[in-house]
């Protein structure tokens, strides 16, 4: 992304957004945008007093979530460069998993949905079924199960998915079928281990700086 002779065309912007880094949502200013990624400015916050703090977070994983409401773009990206500047930190990210909504409907949802594939189990009417998550938010999960599973909307179920360290109860809010599987949306009612860790909310409007 940063080799001058190879990098994609970049459009200069002054757009605001959010970056989820170190299990915190940080306001960012988008300096420029290309088809492969963005260069952002992260303002200094007390928990990020130095560039070493950012590097420690990125050593765990360089993958971050972002939300750019002014261009209806959200998803996952990889941090490929981070450096200290007078105004804070410049962080360059390359897109990995994108959601783009040309009709501006994306964040009429209550919260950001993070694409995660994790195995789990769910119980309907005393029968245990295996599932894989399609996406996860702070409000609920979308799951897929093999076969046609008959269940009514509004049914309260128990579930667990160990990979994310969560279990609890949820309500079925919608069900869809295809030829080989059942797709289902669940809204959390009770999480025994607290909130989902590592999933941002991204539901508050961005307040532009003066």
XYZ file of N, CA, C and O in Angstrom:
840
model
N 0.821 -1.214 0.000
C 0.000 0.000 0.000
C 0.849 1.255 0.000
O 0.461 2.291 -0.460
N 2.084 1.169 0.536
C 2.858 2.368 0.734
C 4.047 2.509 -0.194
O 4.807 3.457 -0.083
N 4.231 1.574 -1.114
C 5.240 1.761 -2.151
C 4.672 2.717 -3.182
O 3.645 2.451 -3.791
N 5.316 3.872 -3.354
C 4.760 4.932 -4.181
C 4.459 4.460 -5.590
O 3.423 4.803 -6.168
N 5.324 3.628 -6.153
C 5.133 3.231 -7.543
C 3.999 2.229 -7.711
O 3.499 2.016 -8.800
N 3.589 1.548 -6.613
C 2.589 0.507 -6.725
C 1.244 0.856 -6.093
O 0.250 0.213 -6.386
N 1.200 1.832 -5.235
C -0.009 2.055 -4.471
C -1.135 2.617 -5.341
O -0.907 3.272 -6.353
N -2.369 2.347 -4.911
C -3.549 2.792 -5.647
C -3.737 4.297 -5.489
O -3.205 4.926 -4.568
N -4.510 4.864 -6.430
C -4.831 6.288 -6.365
C -5.519 6.604 -5.048
O -6.392 5.863 -4.599
N -5.133 7.720 -4.436
C -5.712 8.126 -3.155
C -6.438 9.464 -3.310
O -5.918 10.390 -3.913
N -7.600 9.542 -2.724
C -8.369 10.784 -2.729
C -8.245 11.429 -1.360
O -8.500 10.803 -0.327
N -7.839 12.702 -1.336
C -7.711 13.419 -0.070
C -9.096 13.734 0.481
O -9.987 14.165 -0.246
N -9.270 13.503 1.771
C -10.553 13.735 2.428
C -10.326 14.448 3.747
O -9.216 14.543 4.242
N -11.415 14.928 4.326
C -11.398 15.426 5.698
C -12.640 14.859 6.374
O -13.489 15.568 6.883
N -12.723 13.527 6.355
C -13.899 12.820 6.843
C -13.597 12.209 8.198
O -12.466 11.834 8.491
N -14.631 12.110 9.039
C -14.459 11.564 10.373
C -14.983 10.138 10.452
O -15.839 9.718 9.669
N -14.469 9.391 11.432
C -14.916 8.020 11.624
C -14.494 7.503 12.974
O -14.060 8.256 13.857
N -14.632 6.185 13.154
C -14.258 5.524 14.394
C -13.363 4.332 14.095
O -13.560 3.628 13.101
N -12.391 4.116 14.968
C -11.483 2.980 14.875
C -11.523 2.250 16.212
O -11.413 2.872 17.271
N -11.714 0.927 16.170
C -11.761 0.120 17.391
C -10.390 -0.494 17.600
O -9.971 -1.398 16.883
N -9.686 -0.002 18.613
C -8.299 -0.385 18.857
C -8.079 -0.482 20.354
O -8.426 0.431 21.102
N -7.504 -1.594 20.807
C -7.280 -1.773 22.231
C -8.569 -1.848 23.017
O -8.646 -1.375 24.152
N -9.609 -2.432 22.412
C -10.934 -2.575 23.004
C -11.557 -1.233 23.372
O -12.354 -1.124 24.301
N -11.189 -0.195 22.604
C -11.786 1.124 22.762
C -12.135 1.689 21.394
O -11.462 1.399 20.397
N -13.195 2.500 21.343
C -13.540 3.213 20.119
C -12.864 4.588 20.147
O -13.015 5.335 21.104
N -12.127 4.888 19.076
C -11.383 6.142 18.992
C -11.856 6.936 17.778
O -12.016 6.364 16.689
N -12.052 8.215 17.954
C -12.396 9.068 16.814
C -11.161 9.251 15.936
O -10.056 9.464 16.431
N -11.367 9.142 14.632
C -10.274 9.329 13.679
C -10.674 10.342 12.623
O -11.867 10.552 12.350
N -9.677 10.949 12.030
C -9.843 11.807 10.863
C -9.230 11.082 9.674
O -8.081 10.655 9.733
N -10.020 10.900 8.608
C -9.522 10.238 7.405
C -8.767 11.269 6.567
O -9.341 12.253 6.113
N -7.482 11.035 6.379
C -6.652 11.976 5.624
C -6.744 11.703 4.125
O -6.809 12.630 3.324
N -6.708 10.431 3.732
C -6.928 10.083 2.327
C -7.454 8.658 2.229
O -7.306 7.855 3.146
N -8.070 8.371 1.094
C -8.761 7.103 0.880
C -8.407 6.558 -0.488
O -8.319 7.302 -1.467
N -8.191 5.245 -0.576
C -7.996 4.575 -1.862
C -8.882 3.342 -1.894
O -9.580 3.029 -0.922
N -8.837 2.582 -2.979
C -9.645 1.377 -3.064
C -9.097 0.278 -2.167
O -9.787 -0.711 -1.910
N -7.870 0.441 -1.675
C -7.263 -0.591 -0.846
C -7.224 -0.247 0.639
O -7.058 -1.139 1.474
N -7.372 1.024 1.003
C -7.294 1.379 2.406
C -7.392 2.859 2.651
O -7.709 3.644 1.748
N -7.117 3.251 3.903
C -7.193 4.658 4.292
C -6.000 5.011 5.175
O -5.441 4.158 5.862
N -5.654 6.289 5.130
C -4.679 6.851 6.066
C -5.460 7.718 7.038
O -6.200 8.620 6.627
N -5.325 7.441 8.331
C -6.126 8.117 9.341
C -5.240 8.818 10.361
O -4.059 8.490 10.522
N -5.846 9.769 11.062
C -5.191 10.440 12.177
C -5.981 10.118 13.433
O -7.168 10.415 13.523
N -5.311 9.478 14.393
C -5.912 9.162 15.683
C -5.436 10.183 16.700
O -4.234 10.346 16.917
N -6.389 10.875 17.324
C -6.013 11.865 18.324
C -5.523 11.173 19.588
O -5.970 10.092 19.939
N -4.598 11.815 20.276
C -4.014 11.253 21.488
C -5.078 11.180 22.578
O -5.826 12.122 22.804
N -5.145 10.010 23.253
C -6.011 9.845 24.412
C -5.146 9.350 25.567
O -4.083 8.772 25.357
N -5.597 9.547 26.815
C -4.778 9.145 27.960
C -4.325 7.696 27.938
O -3.207 7.376 28.334
N -5.159 6.783 27.460
C -4.785 5.373 27.446
C -3.807 5.044 26.322
O -3.281 3.950 26.244
N -3.587 6.003 25.436
C -2.627 5.821 24.344
C -1.601 6.947 24.405
O -1.484 7.753 23.501
N -0.856 6.983 25.526
C 0.075 8.075 25.759
C 1.297 8.007 24.873
O 2.002 8.985 24.703
N 1.566 6.873 24.296
C 2.750 6.740 23.454
C 2.551 5.730 22.352
O 1.656 4.892 22.408
N 3.387 5.809 21.344
C 3.301 4.894 20.214
C 3.543 3.447 20.654
O 3.015 2.503 20.058
N 4.299 3.241 21.748
C 4.549 1.890 22.232
C 3.261 1.200 22.664
O 3.123 -0.015 22.523
N 2.305 1.981 23.214
C 1.032 1.396 23.617
C 0.274 0.840 22.410
O -0.329 -0.229 22.475
N 0.304 1.587 21.304
C -0.353 1.120 20.092
C 0.341 -0.123 19.560
O -0.309 -1.100 19.177
N 1.662 -0.121 19.542
C 2.393 -1.280 19.054
C 2.102 -2.522 19.896
O 2.015 -3.638 19.368
N 1.943 -2.355 21.214
C 1.636 -3.502 22.065
C 0.282 -4.103 21.692
O 0.120 -5.320 21.652
N -0.699 -3.233 21.404
C -2.012 -3.715 20.996
C -1.922 -4.441 19.661
O -2.502 -5.515 19.464
N -1.167 -3.867 18.724
C -1.076 -4.446 17.383
C -0.277 -5.730 17.352
O -0.435 -6.541 16.434
N 0.592 -5.952 18.341
C 1.312 -7.210 18.414
C 0.368 -8.365 18.707
O 0.601 -9.498 18.300
N -0.714 -8.081 19.434
C -1.724 -9.108 19.700
C -2.449 -9.440 18.411
O -2.629 -10.598 18.050
N -2.868 -8.397 17.678
C -3.498 -8.587 16.365
C -3.486 -7.265 15.622
O -3.881 -6.236 16.175
N -3.058 -7.268 14.345
C -3.076 -6.028 13.555
C -4.441 -5.750 12.930
O -4.606 -4.751 12.240
N -5.417 -6.621 13.159
C -6.741 -6.455 12.573
C -7.595 -5.567 13.472
O -7.715 -5.809 14.680
N -8.187 -4.537 12.888
C -9.024 -3.595 13.623
C -10.363 -3.442 12.904
O -10.494 -3.747 11.724
N -11.357 -2.960 13.636
C -12.648 -2.618 13.051
C -12.711 -1.110 12.858
O -12.145 -0.342 13.650
N -13.420 -0.683 11.815
C -13.560 0.747 11.555
C -14.960 1.060 11.063
O -15.683 0.185 10.577
N -15.340 2.328 11.165
C -16.641 2.809 10.715
C -16.456 4.221 10.179
O -16.004 5.107 10.893
N -16.794 4.409 8.889
C -16.708 5.710 8.229
C -18.117 6.110 7.791
O -18.538 5.824 6.670
N -18.887 6.757 8.659
C -20.304 7.011 8.377
C -20.555 7.936 7.206
O -21.580 7.810 6.531
N -19.644 8.860 6.934
C -19.892 9.835 5.865
C -19.803 9.217 4.482
O -20.326 9.772 3.509
N -19.170 8.030 4.388
C -19.132 7.332 3.100
C -19.756 5.930 3.216
O -19.577 5.098 2.346
N -20.500 5.701 4.316
C -21.270 4.465 4.500
C -20.418 3.201 4.386
O -20.826 2.211 3.789
N -19.224 3.245 4.995
C -18.283 2.139 4.883
C -17.887 1.662 6.275
O -17.620 2.471 7.164
N -17.858 0.341 6.459
C -17.461 -0.241 7.742
C -16.850 -1.601 7.486
O -16.975 -2.164 6.400
N -16.199 -2.164 8.511
C -15.655 -3.506 8.373
C -14.365 -3.700 9.127
O -14.087 -3.012 10.109
N -13.562 -4.650 8.636
C -12.284 -4.977 9.247
C -11.147 -4.558 8.331
O -11.280 -4.571 7.105
N -10.029 -4.202 8.936
C -8.848 -3.800 8.179
C -7.594 -4.199 8.954
O -7.656 -4.488 10.151
N -6.471 -4.201 8.259
C -5.186 -4.517 8.881
C -4.341 -3.254 8.968
O -4.181 -2.531 7.980
N -3.816 -2.995 10.154
C -2.917 -1.854 10.335
C -1.566 -2.205 9.718
O -0.938 -3.196 10.091
N -1.128 -1.387 8.765
C 0.144 -1.648 8.089
C 1.204 -0.606 8.425
O 2.378 -0.788 8.113
N 0.771 0.489 9.060
C 1.754 1.491 9.496
C 1.150 2.340 10.599
O -0.026 2.683 10.552
N 1.959 2.670 11.592
C 1.536 3.571 12.666
C 2.742 4.387 13.081
O 3.806 3.840 13.359
N 2.588 5.695 13.098
C 3.700 6.556 13.483
C 3.199 7.798 14.195
O 2.080 8.273 13.958
N 4.018 8.301 15.090
C 3.678 9.483 15.873
C 3.886 10.745 15.051
O 4.886 10.885 14.343
N 2.916 11.659 15.133
C 3.023 12.981 14.517
C 2.607 14.010 15.555
O 2.128 13.661 16.637
N 2.758 15.290 15.230
C 2.455 16.336 16.207
C 1.009 16.290 16.692
O 0.717 16.537 17.866
N 0.064 15.949 15.800
C -1.357 15.981 16.151
C -1.854 14.696 16.800
O -2.996 14.628 17.244
N -1.025 13.657 16.848
C -1.445 12.385 17.432
C -0.704 11.230 16.783
O 0.524 11.180 16.815
N -1.448 10.306 16.173
C -0.851 9.159 15.500
C -1.477 8.974 14.130
O -2.706 8.960 13.995
N -0.637 8.830 13.125
C -1.120 8.450 11.807
C -1.139 6.931 11.728
O -0.129 6.279 12.004
N -2.293 6.398 11.374
C -2.457 4.957 11.266
C -2.987 4.637 9.885
O -4.043 5.139 9.479
N -2.247 3.826 9.145
C -2.661 3.414 7.800
C -3.221 1.999 7.883
O -2.616 1.119 8.501
N -4.387 1.805 7.283
C -5.025 0.492 7.320
C -5.373 0.030 5.907
O -5.698 0.834 5.041
N -5.268 -1.274 5.697
C -5.670 -1.894 4.435
C -6.947 -2.703 4.664
O -7.040 -3.461 5.632
N -7.910 -2.524 3.770
C -9.195 -3.188 3.913
C -9.043 -4.705 3.829
O -8.300 -5.224 3.003
N -9.812 -5.410 4.655
C -9.843 -6.863 4.625
C -11.268 -7.393 4.429
O -11.494 -8.306 3.673
N -12.219 -6.858 5.148
C -13.603 -7.335 5.080
C -14.516 -6.125 5.170
O -14.609 -5.495 6.222
N -15.188 -5.789 4.081
C -15.919 -4.531 3.989
C -17.420 -4.735 3.891
O -17.901 -5.708 3.324
N -18.152 -3.761 4.448
C -19.585 -3.619 4.221
C -19.811 -2.210 3.718
O -19.443 -1.236 4.379
N -20.404 -2.107 2.524
C -20.682 -0.793 1.943
C -22.162 -0.716 1.611
O -22.703 -1.605 0.956
N -22.821 0.338 2.081
C -24.256 0.480 1.905
C -24.546 1.772 1.148
O -24.502 2.857 1.713
N -24.849 1.652 -0.127
C -25.070 2.831 -0.954
C -26.375 3.533 -0.604
O -26.574 4.701 -0.937
N -27.286 2.832 0.079
C -28.579 3.420 0.426
C -28.596 4.027 1.824
O -29.652 4.425 2.323
N -27.454 4.071 2.480
C -27.308 4.705 3.793
C -28.166 4.042 4.871
O -28.592 4.687 5.821
N -28.418 2.747 4.735
C -29.239 2.042 5.707
C -28.412 1.299 6.755
O -28.950 0.831 7.747
N -27.109 1.193 6.521
C -26.260 0.317 7.310
C -26.387 0.570 8.801
O -26.573 -0.342 9.596
N -26.295 1.825 9.221
C -26.297 2.082 10.646
C -27.579 2.719 11.140
O -27.583 3.454 12.101
N -28.691 2.358 10.471
C -29.974 2.471 11.129
C -30.146 1.284 12.077
O -31.055 1.257 12.897
N -29.285 0.279 11.936
C -29.214 -0.782 12.921
C -28.732 -0.190 14.243
O -28.101 0.857 14.280
N -28.989 -0.904 15.310
C -28.598 -0.398 16.619
C -27.096 -0.453 16.836
O -26.531 0.348 17.564
N -26.441 -1.451 16.249
C -25.019 -1.615 16.517
C -24.325 -2.299 15.348
O -24.946 -2.998 14.549
N -23.043 -2.074 15.274
C -22.181 -2.671 14.252
C -22.174 -4.193 14.353
O -22.158 -4.755 15.453
N -22.190 -4.856 13.204
C -22.127 -6.309 13.163
C -20.758 -6.738 12.645
O -20.391 -6.423 11.522
N -20.039 -7.454 13.482
C -18.684 -7.897 13.141
C -18.743 -9.310 12.571
O -19.341 -10.215 13.178
N -18.146 -9.515 11.409
C -18.127 -10.837 10.790
C -17.205 -11.762 11.577
O -16.000 -11.537 11.641
N -17.778 -12.758 12.214
C -17.024 -13.732 12.992
C -17.608 -15.109 12.712
O -18.828 -15.291 12.754
N -16.746 -16.067 12.430
C -17.176 -17.453 12.271
C -16.693 -18.235 13.483
O -15.496 -18.452 13.660
N -17.636 -18.615 14.352
C -17.299 -19.343 15.570
C -18.343 -20.423 15.805
O -19.531 -20.203 15.606
N -17.881 -21.590 16.213
C -18.785 -22.704 16.463
C -19.458 -22.556 17.819
O -18.898 -21.982 18.758
N -20.686 -23.078 17.924
C -21.397 -23.046 19.185
C -22.508 -24.066 19.208
O -22.672 -24.849 18.272
N -23.270 -24.042 20.301
C -24.407 -24.938 20.466
C -25.615 -24.152 20.945
O -25.478 -23.184 21.700
N -26.785 -24.587 20.504
C -28.018 -23.929 20.884
C -29.061 -24.998 21.156
O -29.045 -26.076 20.548
N -29.958 -24.725 22.103
C -30.953 -25.712 22.521
C -32.352 -25.207 22.212
O -32.742 -24.120 22.665
N -33.094 -25.983 21.402
C -34.510 -25.738 21.142
C -35.299 -26.944 21.642
O -35.015 -28.082 21.232
N -36.265 -26.702 22.515
C -37.149 -27.788 22.963
C -36.372 -29.029 23.409
O -36.640 -30.160 22.991
N -35.347 -28.772 24.235
C -34.534 -29.834 24.826
C -33.673 -30.594 23.819
O -33.170 -31.686 24.112
N -33.520 -30.062 22.625
C -32.652 -30.675 21.619
C -31.470 -29.761 21.347
O -31.637 -28.556 21.139
N -30.268 -30.320 21.358
C -29.037 -29.549 21.165
C -28.651 -29.549 19.694
O -28.596 -30.601 19.061
N -28.375 -28.346 19.146
C -27.961 -28.199 17.749
C -26.622 -27.457 17.696
O -26.376 -26.541 18.480
N -25.781 -27.842 16.736
C -24.533 -27.110 16.487
C -24.796 -25.976 15.509
O -25.660 -26.077 14.629
N -24.060 -24.866 15.681
C -24.184 -23.742 14.747
C -22.831 -23.096 14.526
O -21.880 -23.316 15.275
N -22.756 -22.266 13.488
C -21.635 -21.358 13.260
C -22.178 -19.949 13.187
O -23.221 -19.714 12.556
N -21.494 -19.009 13.835
C -21.926 -17.620 13.749
C -21.568 -17.047 12.388
O -20.526 -17.361 11.815
N -22.464 -16.194 11.878
C -22.206 -15.439 10.657
C -21.663 -14.057 11.021
O -20.741 -13.554 10.397
N -22.281 -13.431 12.012
C -21.776 -12.161 12.534
C -22.237 -11.994 13.974
O -23.161 -12.671 14.440
N -21.559 -11.069 14.678
C -21.792 -10.865 16.104
C -21.856 -9.369 16.373
O -21.059 -8.593 15.822
N -22.801 -8.946 17.197
C -22.854 -7.553 17.635
C -23.000 -7.533 19.150
O -23.119 -8.594 19.787
N -23.029 -6.349 19.742
C -23.216 -6.262 21.183
C -24.651 -6.569 21.569
O -24.950 -6.763 22.746
N -25.564 -6.630 20.581
C -26.975 -6.888 20.847
C -27.400 -8.319 20.554
O -28.401 -8.794 21.099
N -26.694 -9.003 19.656
C -27.128 -10.335 19.279
C -26.193 -10.989 18.283
O -25.121 -10.455 17.964
N -26.603 -12.158 17.773
C -25.784 -12.909 16.834
C -26.648 -13.438 15.698
O -27.851 -13.656 15.859
N -26.016 -13.624 14.548
C -26.640 -14.319 13.428
C -25.948 -15.672 13.308
O -24.720 -15.729 13.263
N -26.735 -16.738 13.280
C -26.151 -18.083 13.247
C -26.705 -18.872 12.066
O -27.783 -18.584 11.558
N -25.940 -19.890 11.658
C -26.373 -20.801 10.599
C -26.234 -22.241 11.092
O -25.221 -22.607 11.682
N -27.283 -23.033 10.833
C -27.289 -24.445 11.212
C -27.616 -25.289 9.991
O -28.417 -24.875 9.140
N -27.030 -26.463 9.896
C -27.320 -27.364 8.795
C -28.725 -27.924 8.932
O -29.191 -28.227 10.038
N -29.405 -28.054 7.801
C -30.751 -28.599 7.807
C -31.804 -27.553 8.085
O -31.504 -26.377 8.330
N -33.038 -27.985 8.037
C -34.165 -27.094 8.300
C -34.611 -27.272 9.756
O -35.092 -28.337 10.138
N -34.445 -26.236 10.551
C -34.785 -26.272 11.967
C -36.036 -25.430 12.170
O -36.020 -24.210 11.977
N -37.114 -26.075 12.553
C -38.378 -25.374 12.741
C -38.423 -24.747 14.133
O -38.318 -25.443 15.145
N -38.536 -23.445 14.169
C -38.643 -22.732 15.438
C -39.402 -21.432 15.199
O -39.262 -20.800 14.144
N -40.227 -21.036 16.129
C -41.043 -19.842 15.982
C -40.285 -18.604 16.450
O -39.490 -18.665 17.399
N -40.548 -17.490 15.788
C -39.995 -16.213 16.239
C -40.517 -15.923 17.647
O -41.670 -16.187 17.962
N -39.640 -15.384 18.487
C -40.016 -15.098 19.873
C -39.630 -16.196 20.837
O -39.696 -16.001 22.058
N -39.209 -17.357 20.317
C -38.783 -18.463 21.185
C -37.530 -18.080 21.963
O -36.590 -17.509 21.403
N -37.508 -18.373 23.254
C -36.331 -18.121 24.087
C -35.481 -19.382 24.113
O -35.995 -20.481 24.364
N -34.192 -19.243 23.832
C -33.286 -20.376 23.717
C -32.059 -20.153 24.594
O -31.745 -19.024 24.976
N -31.369 -21.241 24.917
C -30.061 -21.137 25.567
C -28.990 -21.475 24.548
O -29.214 -22.265 23.633
N -27.823 -20.857 24.686
C -26.751 -21.056 23.712
C -25.403 -20.890 24.384
O -25.289 -20.326 25.479
N -24.368 -21.380 23.702
C -22.994 -21.093 24.117
C -22.098 -21.167 22.901
O -22.375 -21.922 21.961
N -21.072 -20.323 22.860
C -20.017 -20.452 21.865
C -18.685 -20.186 22.560
O -18.334 -19.071 22.905
N -17.966 -21.271 22.807
C -16.775 -21.252 23.644
C -15.644 -20.428 23.051
O -14.850 -19.848 23.789
N -15.550 -20.379 21.729
C -14.455 -19.635 21.103
C -14.462 -18.173 21.522
O -13.415 -17.547 21.677
N -15.662 -17.606 21.738
C -15.778 -16.225 22.186
C -16.038 -16.135 23.683
O -16.235 -15.042 24.217
N -16.075 -17.271 24.349
C -16.214 -17.279 25.798
C -17.553 -16.798 26.294
O -17.623 -16.134 27.340
N -18.624 -17.106 25.579
C -19.940 -16.617 25.977
C -20.969 -17.730 26.030
O -20.885 -18.730 25.306
N -21.944 -17.545 26.910
C -23.112 -18.405 26.978
C -24.239 -17.610 27.618
O -24.008 -16.582 28.266
N -25.476 -18.072 27.399
C -26.584 -17.357 27.984
C -27.896 -17.708 27.322
O -28.079 -18.800 26.786
N -28.825 -16.754 27.357
C -30.145 -16.932 26.771
C -30.387 -15.844 25.735
O -29.890 -14.716 25.861
N -31.155 -16.200 24.715
C -31.453 -15.260 23.639
C -32.857 -15.516 23.109
O -33.444 -16.579 23.351
N -33.383 -14.533 22.384
C -34.695 -14.645 21.763
C -34.543 -14.722 20.253
O -33.767 -13.963 19.665
N -35.262 -15.629 19.621
C -35.261 -15.736 18.165
C -36.074 -14.574 17.596
O -37.257 -14.430 17.898
N -35.434 -13.730 16.774
C -36.146 -12.573 16.215
C -36.511 -12.759 14.751
O -37.422 -12.108 14.254
N -35.817 -13.648 14.047
C -36.198 -13.988 12.681
C -35.536 -15.305 12.267
O -34.522 -15.690 12.833
N -36.161 -15.981 11.298
C -35.645 -17.253 10.789
C -35.804 -17.267 9.274
O -36.842 -16.864 8.741
N -34.747 -17.729 8.566
C -34.805 -17.901 7.114
C -34.220 -19.269 6.755
O -33.403 -19.808 7.498
N -34.631 -19.798 5.602
C -34.175 -21.112 5.179
C -33.643 -21.048 3.751
O -34.103 -20.255 2.936
N -32.659 -21.927 3.460
C -32.293 -22.199 2.078
C -32.351 -23.709 1.877
O -32.944 -24.424 2.703
N -31.765 -24.205 0.818
C -31.893 -25.630 0.506
C -31.215 -26.541 1.517
O -31.609 -27.707 1.677
N -30.197 -26.048 2.201
C -29.423 -26.941 3.074
C -29.267 -26.451 4.510
O -28.708 -27.166 5.342
N -29.736 -25.223 4.820
C -29.444 -24.705 6.149
C -30.535 -23.760 6.644
O -31.422 -23.338 5.895
N -30.420 -23.436 7.932
C -31.302 -22.475 8.589
C -30.464 -21.298 9.068
O -29.456 -21.492 9.748
N -30.881 -20.104 8.706
C -30.214 -18.871 9.146
C -31.127 -18.201 10.158
O -32.334 -18.066 9.918
N -30.551 -17.764 11.264
C -31.368 -17.278 12.369
C -30.729 -16.069 13.048
O -29.516 -16.016 13.239
N -31.551 -15.093 13.404
C -31.096 -13.934 14.160
C -31.538 -14.041 15.605
O -32.715 -14.289 15.882
N -30.605 -13.879 16.529
C -30.879 -13.993 17.957
C -30.549 -12.691 18.671
O -29.511 -12.074 18.407
N -31.417 -12.289 19.570
C -31.171 -11.112 20.407
C -30.865 -11.567 21.827
O -31.619 -12.351 22.409
N -29.731 -11.081 22.384
C -29.364 -11.494 23.729
C -30.426 -11.072 24.751
O -30.921 -9.939 24.716
N -30.723 -11.975 25.651
C -31.535 -11.656 26.816
C -30.686 -11.644 28.078
O -30.903 -10.826 28.968
N -29.726 -12.573 28.132
C -28.853 -12.666 29.300
C -27.538 -13.318 28.898
O -27.543 -14.375 28.271
N -26.423 -12.664 29.236
C -25.091 -13.214 28.996
C -24.446 -13.479 30.341
O -24.227 -12.557 31.130
N -24.124 -14.734 30.608
C -23.616 -15.099 31.930
C -22.213 -14.571 32.184
O -21.790 -14.408 33.315
N -21.459 -14.296 31.115
C -20.079 -13.829 31.290
C -19.898 -12.376 30.885
O -18.800 -11.930 30.603
N -20.990 -11.644 30.823
C -20.889 -10.224 30.511
C -20.938 -9.952 29.028
O -21.305 -10.802 28.226
N -20.568 -8.724 28.632
C -20.644 -8.305 27.241
C -19.640 -9.054 26.366
O -18.634 -9.562 26.840
N -19.948 -9.088 25.065
C -19.038 -9.689 24.105
C -17.753 -8.858 24.040
O -17.792 -7.646 23.806
N -16.611 -9.496 24.261
C -15.328 -8.801 24.252
C -14.798 -8.726 22.826
O -14.849 -9.699 22.076
N -14.297 -7.552 22.441
C -13.671 -7.398 21.141
C -14.610 -7.005 20.017
O -14.210 -7.009 18.855
N -15.855 -6.654 20.356
C -16.828 -6.242 19.342
C -17.257 -4.807 19.636
O -17.831 -4.535 20.691
N -16.995 -3.873 18.722
C -17.373 -2.474 18.970
C -18.865 -2.240 18.800
O -19.578 -3.057 18.204
N -19.325 -1.107 19.300
C -20.732 -0.729 19.148
C -20.943 0.060 17.867
O -21.825 -0.235 17.079
N -20.145 1.113 17.666
C -20.197 1.942 16.447
C -21.629 2.409 16.129
O -22.048 2.411 14.980
N -22.387 2.796 17.140
C -23.760 3.187 16.872
C -24.021 4.659 17.161
O -25.087 5.165 16.847
N -23.050 5.342 17.754
C -23.234 6.754 18.067
C -22.781 7.622 16.899
O -21.791 7.315 16.243
N -23.489 8.722 16.621
C -23.047 9.606 15.543
C -21.711 10.243 15.849
O -21.374 10.490 16.999
N -20.946 10.477 14.801
C -19.639 11.109 14.952
C -19.821 12.607 15.095
O -20.475 13.253 14.288
N -19.251 13.163 16.130
C -19.277 14.618 16.315
C -18.029 15.220 15.676
O -16.916 14.935 16.088
N -18.234 16.018 14.660
C -17.117 16.581 13.942
C -16.409 17.626 14.776
O -17.025 18.444 15.444
N -15.083 17.582 14.728
C -14.293 18.573 15.449
C -14.339 19.902 14.704
O -14.471 19.959 13.489
N -14.208 20.961 15.461
C -14.218 22.290 14.849
C -12.951 22.514 14.057
O -11.921 21.970 14.364
